[in-house]
Coordinates of C-alpha atoms in Angstrom, one line a residue:
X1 CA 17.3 -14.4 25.1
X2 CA 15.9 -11.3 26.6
X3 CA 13.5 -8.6 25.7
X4 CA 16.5 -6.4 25.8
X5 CA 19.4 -8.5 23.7
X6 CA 16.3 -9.1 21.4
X7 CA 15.6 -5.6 20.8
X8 CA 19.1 -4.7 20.2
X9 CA 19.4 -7.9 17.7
X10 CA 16.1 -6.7 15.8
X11 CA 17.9 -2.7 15.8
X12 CA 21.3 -4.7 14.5
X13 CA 20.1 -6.5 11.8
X14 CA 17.7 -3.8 10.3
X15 CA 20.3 -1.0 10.2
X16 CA 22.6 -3.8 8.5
X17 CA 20.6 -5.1 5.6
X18 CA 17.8 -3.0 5.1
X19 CA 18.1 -3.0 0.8
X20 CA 17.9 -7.2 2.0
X21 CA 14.9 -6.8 4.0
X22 CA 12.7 -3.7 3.1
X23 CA 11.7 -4.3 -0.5
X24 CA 9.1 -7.1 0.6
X25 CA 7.7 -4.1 3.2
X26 CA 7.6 -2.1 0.4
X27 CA 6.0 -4.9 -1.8
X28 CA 3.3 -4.6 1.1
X29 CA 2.0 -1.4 0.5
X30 CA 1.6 -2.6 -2.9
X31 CA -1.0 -5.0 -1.9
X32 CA -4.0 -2.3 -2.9
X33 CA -2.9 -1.6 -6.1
X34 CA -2.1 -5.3 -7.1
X35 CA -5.9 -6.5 -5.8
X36 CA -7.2 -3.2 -7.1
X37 CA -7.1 -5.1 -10.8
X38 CA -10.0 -7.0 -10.1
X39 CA -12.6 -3.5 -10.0
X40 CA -10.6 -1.9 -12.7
X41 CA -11.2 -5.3 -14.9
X42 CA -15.0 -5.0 -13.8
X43 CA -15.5 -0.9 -14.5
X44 CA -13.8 -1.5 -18.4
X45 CA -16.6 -4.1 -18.8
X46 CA -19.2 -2.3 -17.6
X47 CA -17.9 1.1 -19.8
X48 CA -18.1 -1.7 -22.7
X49 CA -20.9 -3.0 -21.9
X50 CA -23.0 0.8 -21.8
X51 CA -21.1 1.6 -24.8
X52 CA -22.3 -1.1 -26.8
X53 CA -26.0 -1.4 -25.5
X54 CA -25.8 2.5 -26.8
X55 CA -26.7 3.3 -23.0
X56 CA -23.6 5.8 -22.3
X57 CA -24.8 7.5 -25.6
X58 CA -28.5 8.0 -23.7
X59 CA -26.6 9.5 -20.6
X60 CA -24.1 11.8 -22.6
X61 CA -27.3 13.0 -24.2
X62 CA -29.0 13.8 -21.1
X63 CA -26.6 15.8 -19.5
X64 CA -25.6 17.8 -22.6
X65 CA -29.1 19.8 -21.3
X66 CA -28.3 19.9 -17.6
X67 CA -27.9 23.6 -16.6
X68 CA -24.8 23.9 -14.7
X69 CA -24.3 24.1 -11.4
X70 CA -26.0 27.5 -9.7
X71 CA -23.8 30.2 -8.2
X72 CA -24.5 30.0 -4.6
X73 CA -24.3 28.5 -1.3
X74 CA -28.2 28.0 -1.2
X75 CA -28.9 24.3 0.0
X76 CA -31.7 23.9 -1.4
X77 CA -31.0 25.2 -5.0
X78 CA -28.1 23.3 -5.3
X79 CA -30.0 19.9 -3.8
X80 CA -32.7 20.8 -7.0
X81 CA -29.8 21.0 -9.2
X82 CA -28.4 17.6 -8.1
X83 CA -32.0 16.0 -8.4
X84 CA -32.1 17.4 -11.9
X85 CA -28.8 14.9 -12.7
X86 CA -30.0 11.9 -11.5
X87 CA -32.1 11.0 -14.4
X88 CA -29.4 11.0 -16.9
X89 CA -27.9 8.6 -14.5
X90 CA -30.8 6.2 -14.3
X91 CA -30.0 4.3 -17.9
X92 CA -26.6 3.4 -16.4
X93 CA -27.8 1.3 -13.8
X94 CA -28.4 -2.3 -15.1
X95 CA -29.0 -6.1 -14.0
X96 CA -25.5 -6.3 -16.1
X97 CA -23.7 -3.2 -14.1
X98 CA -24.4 -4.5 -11.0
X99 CA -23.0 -7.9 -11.4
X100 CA -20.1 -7.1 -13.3
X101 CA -19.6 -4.6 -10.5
X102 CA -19.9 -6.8 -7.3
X103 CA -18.2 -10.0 -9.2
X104 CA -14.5 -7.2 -9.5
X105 CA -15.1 -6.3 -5.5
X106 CA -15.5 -10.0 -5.1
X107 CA -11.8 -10.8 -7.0
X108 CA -10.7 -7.9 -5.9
X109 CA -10.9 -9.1 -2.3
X110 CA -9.5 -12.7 -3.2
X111 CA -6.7 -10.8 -4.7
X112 CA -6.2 -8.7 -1.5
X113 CA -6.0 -12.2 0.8
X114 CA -4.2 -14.3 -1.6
X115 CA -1.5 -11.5 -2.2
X116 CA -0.9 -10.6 1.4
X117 CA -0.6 -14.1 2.8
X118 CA 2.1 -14.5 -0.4
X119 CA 3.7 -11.7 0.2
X120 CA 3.5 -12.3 4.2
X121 CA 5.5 -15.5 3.8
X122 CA 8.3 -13.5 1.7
X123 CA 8.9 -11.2 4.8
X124 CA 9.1 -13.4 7.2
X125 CA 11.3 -15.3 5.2
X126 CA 13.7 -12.5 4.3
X127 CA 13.4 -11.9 8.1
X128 CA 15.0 -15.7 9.0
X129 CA 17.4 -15.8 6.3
X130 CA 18.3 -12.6 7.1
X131 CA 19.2 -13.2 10.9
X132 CA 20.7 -16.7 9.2
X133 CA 23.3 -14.3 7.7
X134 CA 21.9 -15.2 4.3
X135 CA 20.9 -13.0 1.5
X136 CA 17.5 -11.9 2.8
X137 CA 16.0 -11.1 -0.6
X138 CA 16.4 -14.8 -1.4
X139 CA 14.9 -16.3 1.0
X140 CA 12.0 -14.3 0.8
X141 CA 11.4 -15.1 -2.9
X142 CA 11.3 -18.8 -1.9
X143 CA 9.2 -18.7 0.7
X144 CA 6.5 -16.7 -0.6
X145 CA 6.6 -19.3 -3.4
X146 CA 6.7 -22.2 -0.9
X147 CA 5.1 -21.1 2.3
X148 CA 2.2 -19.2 0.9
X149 CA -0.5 -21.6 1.3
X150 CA 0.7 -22.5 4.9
X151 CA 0.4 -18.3 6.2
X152 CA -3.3 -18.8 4.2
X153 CA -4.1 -21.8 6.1
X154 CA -3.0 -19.7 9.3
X155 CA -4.8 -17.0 8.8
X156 CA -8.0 -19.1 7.7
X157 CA -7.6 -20.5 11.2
X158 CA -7.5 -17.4 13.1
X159 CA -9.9 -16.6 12.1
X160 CA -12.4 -19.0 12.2
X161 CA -11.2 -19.4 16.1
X162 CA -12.4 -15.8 16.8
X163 CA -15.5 -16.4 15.0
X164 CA -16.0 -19.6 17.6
X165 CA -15.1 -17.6 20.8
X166 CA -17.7 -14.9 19.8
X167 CA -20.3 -17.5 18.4
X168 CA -20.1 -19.7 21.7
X169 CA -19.8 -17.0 24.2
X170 CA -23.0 -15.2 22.6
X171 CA -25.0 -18.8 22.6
X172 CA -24.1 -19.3 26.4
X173 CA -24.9 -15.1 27.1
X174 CA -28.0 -15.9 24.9
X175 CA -29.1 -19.8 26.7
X176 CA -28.7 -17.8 30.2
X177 CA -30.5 -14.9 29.6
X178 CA -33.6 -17.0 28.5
X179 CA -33.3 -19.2 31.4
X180 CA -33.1 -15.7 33.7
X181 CA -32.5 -12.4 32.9
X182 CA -29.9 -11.9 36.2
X183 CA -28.3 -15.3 35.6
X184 CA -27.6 -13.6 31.9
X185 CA -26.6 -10.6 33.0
X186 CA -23.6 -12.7 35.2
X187 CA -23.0 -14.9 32.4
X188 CA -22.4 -12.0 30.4
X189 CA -20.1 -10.4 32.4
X190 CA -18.2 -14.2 32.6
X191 CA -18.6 -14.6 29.0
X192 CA -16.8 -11.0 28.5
X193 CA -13.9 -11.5 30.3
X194 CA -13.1 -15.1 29.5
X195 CA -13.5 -14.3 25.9
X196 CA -10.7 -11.4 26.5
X197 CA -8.6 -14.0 27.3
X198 CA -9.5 -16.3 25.0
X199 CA -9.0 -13.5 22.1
X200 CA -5.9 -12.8 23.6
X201 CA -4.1 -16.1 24.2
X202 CA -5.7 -16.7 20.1
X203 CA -3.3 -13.5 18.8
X204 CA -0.4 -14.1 21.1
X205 CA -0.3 -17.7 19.7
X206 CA -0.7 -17.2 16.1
X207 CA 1.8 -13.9 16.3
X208 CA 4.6 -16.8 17.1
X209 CA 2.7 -19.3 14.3
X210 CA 3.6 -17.6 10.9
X211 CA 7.6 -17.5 12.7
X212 CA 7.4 -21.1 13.4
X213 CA 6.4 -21.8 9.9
X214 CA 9.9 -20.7 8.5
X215 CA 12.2 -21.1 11.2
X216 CA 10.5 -24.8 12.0
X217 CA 10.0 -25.3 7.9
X218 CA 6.1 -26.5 9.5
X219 CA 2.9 -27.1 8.5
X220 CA 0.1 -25.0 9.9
X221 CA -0.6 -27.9 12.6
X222 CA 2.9 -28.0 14.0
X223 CA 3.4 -24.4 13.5
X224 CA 0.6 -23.7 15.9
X225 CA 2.0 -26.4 18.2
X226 CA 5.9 -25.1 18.4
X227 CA 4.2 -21.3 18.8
X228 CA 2.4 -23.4 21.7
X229 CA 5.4 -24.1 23.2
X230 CA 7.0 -21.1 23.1
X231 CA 4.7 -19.4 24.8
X232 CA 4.3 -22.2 27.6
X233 CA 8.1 -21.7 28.2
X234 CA 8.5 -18.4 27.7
X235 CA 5.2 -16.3 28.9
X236 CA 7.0 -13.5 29.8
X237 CA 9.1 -13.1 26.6
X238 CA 5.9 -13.5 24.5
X239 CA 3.7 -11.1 26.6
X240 CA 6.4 -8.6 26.5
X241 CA 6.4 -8.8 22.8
X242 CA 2.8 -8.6 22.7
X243 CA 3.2 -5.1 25.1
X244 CA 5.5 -4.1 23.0
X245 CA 3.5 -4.6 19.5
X246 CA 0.6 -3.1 21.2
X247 CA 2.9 0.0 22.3
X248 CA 4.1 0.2 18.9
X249 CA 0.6 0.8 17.4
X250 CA -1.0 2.8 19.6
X251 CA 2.6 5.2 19.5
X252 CA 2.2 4.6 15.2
X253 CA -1.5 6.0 15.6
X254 CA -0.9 8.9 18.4
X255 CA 2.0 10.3 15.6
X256 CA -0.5 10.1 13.3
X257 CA -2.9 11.8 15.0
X258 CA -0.3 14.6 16.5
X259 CA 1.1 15.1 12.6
X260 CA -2.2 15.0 11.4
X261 CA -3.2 18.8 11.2
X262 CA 0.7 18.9 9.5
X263 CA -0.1 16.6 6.8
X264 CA 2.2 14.2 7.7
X265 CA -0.4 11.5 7.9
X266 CA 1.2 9.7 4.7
X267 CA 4.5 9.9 6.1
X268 CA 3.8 8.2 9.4
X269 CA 1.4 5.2 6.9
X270 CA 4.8 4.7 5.0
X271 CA 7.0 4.4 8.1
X272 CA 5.0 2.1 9.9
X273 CA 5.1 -0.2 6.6
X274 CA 8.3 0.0 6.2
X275 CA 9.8 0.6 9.9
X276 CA 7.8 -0.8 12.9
X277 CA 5.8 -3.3 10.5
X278 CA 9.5 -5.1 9.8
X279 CA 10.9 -4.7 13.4
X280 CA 8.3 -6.3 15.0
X281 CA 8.8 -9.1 12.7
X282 CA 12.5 -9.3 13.4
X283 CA 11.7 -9.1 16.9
X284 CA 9.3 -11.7 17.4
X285 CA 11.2 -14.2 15.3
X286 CA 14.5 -13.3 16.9
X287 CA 12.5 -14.0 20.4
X288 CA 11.6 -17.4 19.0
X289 CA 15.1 -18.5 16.8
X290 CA 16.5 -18.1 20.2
X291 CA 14.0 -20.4 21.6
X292 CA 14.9 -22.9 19.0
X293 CA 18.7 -22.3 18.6
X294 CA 18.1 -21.7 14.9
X295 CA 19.0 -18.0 14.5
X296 CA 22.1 -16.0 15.1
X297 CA 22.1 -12.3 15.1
X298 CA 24.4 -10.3 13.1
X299 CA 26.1 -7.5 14.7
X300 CA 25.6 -3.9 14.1
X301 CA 27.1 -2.0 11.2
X302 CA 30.6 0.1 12.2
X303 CA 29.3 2.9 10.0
X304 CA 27.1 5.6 12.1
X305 CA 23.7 6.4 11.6
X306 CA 24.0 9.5 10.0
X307 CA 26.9 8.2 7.6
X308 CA 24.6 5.0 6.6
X309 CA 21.5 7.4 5.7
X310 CA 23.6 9.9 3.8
X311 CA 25.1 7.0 1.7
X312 CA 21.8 5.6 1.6
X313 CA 20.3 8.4 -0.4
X314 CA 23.6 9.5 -2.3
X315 CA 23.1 5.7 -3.3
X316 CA 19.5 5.8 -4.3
X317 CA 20.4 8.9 -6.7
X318 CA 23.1 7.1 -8.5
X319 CA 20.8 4.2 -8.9
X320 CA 18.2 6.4 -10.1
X321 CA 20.2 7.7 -13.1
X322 CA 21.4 4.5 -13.9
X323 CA 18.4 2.7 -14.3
X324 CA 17.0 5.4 -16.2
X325 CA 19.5 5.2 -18.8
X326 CA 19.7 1.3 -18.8
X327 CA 15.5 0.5 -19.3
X328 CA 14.2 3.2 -22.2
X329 CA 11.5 0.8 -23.4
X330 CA 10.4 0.7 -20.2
X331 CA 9.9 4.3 -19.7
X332 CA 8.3 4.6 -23.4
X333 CA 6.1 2.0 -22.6
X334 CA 5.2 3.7 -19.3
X335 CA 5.0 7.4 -20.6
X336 CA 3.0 6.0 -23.4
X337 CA 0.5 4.5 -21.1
X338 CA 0.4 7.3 -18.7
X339 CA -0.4 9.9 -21.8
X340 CA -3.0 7.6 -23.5
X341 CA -5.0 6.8 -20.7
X342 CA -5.0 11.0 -19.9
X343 CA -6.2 11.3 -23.2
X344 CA -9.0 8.9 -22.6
X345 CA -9.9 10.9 -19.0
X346 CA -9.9 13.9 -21.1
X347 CA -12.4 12.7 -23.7
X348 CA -14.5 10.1 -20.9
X349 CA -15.7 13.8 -18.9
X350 CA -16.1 15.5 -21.5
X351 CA -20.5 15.3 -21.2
X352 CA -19.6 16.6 -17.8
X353 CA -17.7 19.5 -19.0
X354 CA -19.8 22.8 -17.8
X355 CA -22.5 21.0 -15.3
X356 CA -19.4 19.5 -13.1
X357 CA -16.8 22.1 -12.9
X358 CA -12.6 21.9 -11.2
X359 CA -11.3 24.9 -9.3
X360 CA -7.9 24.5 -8.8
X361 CA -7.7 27.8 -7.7
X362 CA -10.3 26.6 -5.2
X363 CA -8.4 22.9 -4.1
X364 CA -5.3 25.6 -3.3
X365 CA -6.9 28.5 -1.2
X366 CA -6.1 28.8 2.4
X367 CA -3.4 25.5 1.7
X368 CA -0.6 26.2 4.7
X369 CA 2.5 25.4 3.0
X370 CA 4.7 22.9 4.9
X371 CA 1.6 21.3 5.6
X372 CA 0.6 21.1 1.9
X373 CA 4.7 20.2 0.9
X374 CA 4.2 17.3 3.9
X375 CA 1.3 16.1 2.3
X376 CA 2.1 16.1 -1.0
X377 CA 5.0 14.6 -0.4
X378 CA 4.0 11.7 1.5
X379 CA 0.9 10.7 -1.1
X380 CA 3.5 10.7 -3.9
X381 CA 6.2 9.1 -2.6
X382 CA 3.5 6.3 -1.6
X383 CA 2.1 6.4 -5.2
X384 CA 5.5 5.7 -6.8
X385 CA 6.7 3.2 -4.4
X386 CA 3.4 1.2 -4.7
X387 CA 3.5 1.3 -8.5
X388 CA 6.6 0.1 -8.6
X389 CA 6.7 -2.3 -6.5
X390 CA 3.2 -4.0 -7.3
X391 CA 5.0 -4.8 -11.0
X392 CA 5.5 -7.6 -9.5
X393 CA 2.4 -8.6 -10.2
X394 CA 3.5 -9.3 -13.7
X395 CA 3.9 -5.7 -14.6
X396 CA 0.1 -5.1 -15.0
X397 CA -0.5 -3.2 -11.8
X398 CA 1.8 -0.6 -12.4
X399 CA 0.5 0.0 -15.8
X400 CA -2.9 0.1 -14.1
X401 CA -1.7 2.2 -11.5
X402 CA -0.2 4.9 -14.6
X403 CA -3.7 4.6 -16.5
X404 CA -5.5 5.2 -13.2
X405 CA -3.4 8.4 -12.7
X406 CA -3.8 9.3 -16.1
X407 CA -7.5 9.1 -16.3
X408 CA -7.9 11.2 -13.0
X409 CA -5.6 14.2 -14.1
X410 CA -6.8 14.5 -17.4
X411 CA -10.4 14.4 -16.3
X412 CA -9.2 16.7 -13.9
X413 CA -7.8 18.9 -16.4
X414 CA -10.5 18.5 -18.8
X415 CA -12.9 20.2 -16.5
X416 CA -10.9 22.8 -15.2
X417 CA -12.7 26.4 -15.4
X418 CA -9.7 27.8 -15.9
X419 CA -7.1 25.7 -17.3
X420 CA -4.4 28.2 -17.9
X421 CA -4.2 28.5 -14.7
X422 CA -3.8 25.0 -13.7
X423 CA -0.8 24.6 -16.5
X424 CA 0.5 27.3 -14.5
X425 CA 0.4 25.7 -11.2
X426 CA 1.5 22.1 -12.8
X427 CA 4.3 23.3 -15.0
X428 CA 7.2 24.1 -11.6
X429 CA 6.8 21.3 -9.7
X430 CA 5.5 18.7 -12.6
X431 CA 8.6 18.7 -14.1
X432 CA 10.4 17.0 -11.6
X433 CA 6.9 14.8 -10.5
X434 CA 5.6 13.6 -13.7
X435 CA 8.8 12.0 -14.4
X436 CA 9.1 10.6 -10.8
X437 CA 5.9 8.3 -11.7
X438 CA 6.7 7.9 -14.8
X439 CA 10.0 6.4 -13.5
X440 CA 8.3 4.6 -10.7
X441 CA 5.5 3.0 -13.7
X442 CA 9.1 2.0 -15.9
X443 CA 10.2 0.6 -12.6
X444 CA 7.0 -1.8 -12.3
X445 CA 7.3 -3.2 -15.9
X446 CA 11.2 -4.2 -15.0
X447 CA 10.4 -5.8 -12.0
X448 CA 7.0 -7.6 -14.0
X449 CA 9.5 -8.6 -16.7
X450 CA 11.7 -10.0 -14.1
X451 CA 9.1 -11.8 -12.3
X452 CA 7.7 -13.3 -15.2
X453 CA 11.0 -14.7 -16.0
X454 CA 11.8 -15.8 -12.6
X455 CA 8.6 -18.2 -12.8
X456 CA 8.9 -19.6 -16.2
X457 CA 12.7 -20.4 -15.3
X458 CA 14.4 -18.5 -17.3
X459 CA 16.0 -16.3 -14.5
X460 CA 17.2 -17.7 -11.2
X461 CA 15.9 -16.4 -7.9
X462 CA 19.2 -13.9 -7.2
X463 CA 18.3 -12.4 -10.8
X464 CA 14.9 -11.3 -9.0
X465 CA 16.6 -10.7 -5.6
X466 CA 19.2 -8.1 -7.6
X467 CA 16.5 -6.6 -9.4
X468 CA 14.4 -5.5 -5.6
X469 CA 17.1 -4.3 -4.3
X470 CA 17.7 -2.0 -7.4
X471 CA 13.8 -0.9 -7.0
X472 CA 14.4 -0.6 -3.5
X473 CA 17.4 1.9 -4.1
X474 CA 15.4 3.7 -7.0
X475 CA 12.4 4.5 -4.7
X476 CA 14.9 5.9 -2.6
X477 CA 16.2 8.4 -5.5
X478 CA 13.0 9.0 -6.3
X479 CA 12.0 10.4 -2.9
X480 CA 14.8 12.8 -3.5
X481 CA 13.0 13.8 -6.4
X482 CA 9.3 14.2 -5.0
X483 CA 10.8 15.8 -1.9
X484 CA 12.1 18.4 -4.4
X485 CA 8.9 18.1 -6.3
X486 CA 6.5 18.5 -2.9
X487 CA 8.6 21.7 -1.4
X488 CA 7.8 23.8 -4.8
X489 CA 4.2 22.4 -5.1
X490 CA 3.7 23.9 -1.7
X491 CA 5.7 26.5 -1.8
X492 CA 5.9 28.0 -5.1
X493 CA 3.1 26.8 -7.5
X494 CA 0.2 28.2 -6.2
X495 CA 1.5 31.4 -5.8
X496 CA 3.8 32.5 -8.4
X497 CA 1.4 32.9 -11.2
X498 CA -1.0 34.9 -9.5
X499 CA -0.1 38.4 -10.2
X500 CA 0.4 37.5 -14.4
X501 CA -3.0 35.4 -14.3

């Protein structure tokens, strides 16, 4: 198959199933807040831990006398005024802090690997079964519970043959150098471009391994080998894919850059996630299914494009409301944790009340409105997406992600200078927000009660598949409801309240 019947097979099949494909991209951007647990874990034992040694007592004390923060733009007063805080910080750092600390980065990073190369092995497979005209969703869910270990092994590999073709070209650079400075400097050169190549024969290889994996049903061995073979009989096809990946990034970060001064940064993140990161994947494995004979593309829905994204989002809103109505202990439990863990932000900041002062009148001035409705926008829509979908994590994460969010606005609110104002600026567009996350954290405990069930047993893997696709058609309905949210927070909130306040 050719670059161009490939490309219009990867187009096909993503306009066609995308509620059967896209929930494990969205599970990706997920990833953060599901490893995240391990440095939330760590920062409750250490708030324990200076509780109980009566240490946080000792630092509440010490800043109850700290002047606040002097009224001007003076460098060096306000340098003396930040030296003056560091020794109500000092009693804080412990022996015991700093290991609790670096042992929640150090599971928070297992977390990160493990989770990816799981959920790594779910997309591609949603991706096969997918172009296999089987329910995608399904196949995902049983190959990130039986391939995971294999994408681990692949990217253990990877890596440690990038690691060799740096080590060894730096010991011959190194060995030539000693034995003559000019004979080094030639090896150098040598050792530069061969290791290009090297580097990039290592990525184009193991872009093909993780396909062969699930279309093959291989080991890591034989997976390297068939993406071996593939590229030994088809070098164009796999260098044009590699073109095109590299095209596709470098276009994903010029966007970003162009929107950047728009505040459409978080849009383009979320669209790469969820657009070019699942194309390429369907285009690389559609380039080798074809190579195998193992794939058949499916042809391209009759509807039009603009029919198929207003039915998408009249859709998502019906699927909104109805999950709503059908989970209330969901949304109790998620409201609950959302408004308990704002109460603790209030309380946790409130030795810092006076010495470190919020401005929301500040955070607003000179905020350009589109820009600021992008913005907005695009961080919340991530949020809500994320929290939902890392529920299936066993729920935890989202509730994490809610007491996370709840501990930072009522901090935030707790040290407000003037927090009438802030209520006024909350109150238009937080009525349609707050819910949104609220729904979002409801959304997370579903899809952790579903996944809980789905490994002990008690629910088969089409129960779980049913309930992503409902999540995926939620976070659709609740982007109607941020984008609502995000055009009065940038438009309206900041500005109305001004003349009564």
């Amino acid at each position: 198959m050719d670059l161009s019947a490939a490309v219009t097979a990867t187009t096909a099949t993503l306009r066609r199933r995308p509620a059967d494909l896209l929930p494990f991209y969205l599970l990706g951007t997920a990833v953060p807040v599901i490893s995240r647990l391990g440095v939330f874990a760590a920062l409750a034992g250490i708030y324990i831990h200076l509780e109980v040694t009566g240490r946080l007592a000792a630092a509440r004390d010490a800043l109850g006398g700290v002047e606040p923060p002097p009224e001007t733009q003076d460098p060096e007063a306000l340098q003396a005024w930040a030296e003056g805080l560091a020794p109500a910080f000092e009693p804080l750092l412990t022996p015991t802090v700093g290991t609790l600390f670096s042992a929640g980065v150090l599971v928070t990073v297992v977390l990160a690997v493990l989770t990816y190369a799981v959920v790594s092995a779910g997309q591609l497979s949603a991706v096969v079964a997918g172009l296999r005209d089987e329910r995608g969703l399904v196949g995902g869910i049983a190959g990130a519970r039986s391939r995971w270990v294999t994408f681990l092994g692949l990217y253990v590999a990877e890596l440690l043959l990038w690691i060799g073709v740096v080590a060894l070209g730096s010991v011959a650079v190194g060995a030539a150098f000693l034995a003559n400075p000019f004979l080094g400097a030639a090896v150098a050169v040598g050792a530069l471009l061969a290791g290009f190549v090297a580097l990039v024969l290592v990525r184009i290889l193991f872009a093909f391994a993780p396909v062969a994996v699930v279309v093959d049903d291989a080991g890591v061995v034989a997976a390297v080998e068939g993406a071996g073979g593939f590229v030994r009989s088809n070098p164009v096809d796999a260098a044009a894919y590699l073109v095109v990946a590299i095209g596709a990034l470098v276009g994903v970060a010029s966007v970003a850059s162009a929107v950047a001064f728009l505040g459409g940064g978080a849009v383009v993140a979320l669209a790469s996630a969820v657009v070019v990161a699942p194309a390429l994947d369907l285009l690389k494995t559609v380039l080798y299914g074809a190579y195998r004979g193992t794939v058949d593309p499916v042809s391209p829905p009759e509807v039009g494009l603009r029919a198929q994204f207003v039915g998408g989002l009249r859709r998502g809103w019906r699927e909104l409301g109805g999950f709503v109505r059908s989970t209330p202990a969901h949304h109790a439990l998620a409201l609950a944790t959302a408004v308990g863990f704002g109460a603790v932000g209030w309380l946790a900041v409130e030795p810092f009340v006076g010495a470190v002062p919020t401005s929301i009148e500040g955070r607003i001035a000179g905020q350009i409105p589109p820009v600021a409705a992008l913005t907005y926008f695009g961080n919340n829509w991530g949020v809500a997406i994320a929290t939902a979908f890392s529920g299936v994590g066993l729920g935890l994460p989202a509730l994490s992600s809610l007491a996370f969010n709840g501990v930072a606005l009522g901090a935030t609110a707790a040290l407000e200078e003037n927090l009438l104002a802030l209520v006024a600026f909350v109150v238009p567009h937080g009525i349609f927000e707050i819910p949104a996350l609220v729904v979002s954290g409801a959304l997370g405990v579903h899809l952790g009660v579903v996944s809980w069930r789905t490994f002990r047993g008690r629910a088969s893997r089409e129960r779980f598949a049913d309930a992503l696709e409902t999540a995926f058609w939620v976070t659709v309905g609740l982007g109607i409801l941020l984008a609502v949210a995000a055009v009065i927070e940038g438009f309206v909130s900041p500005y109305y309240w001004e003349p009564f306040l």
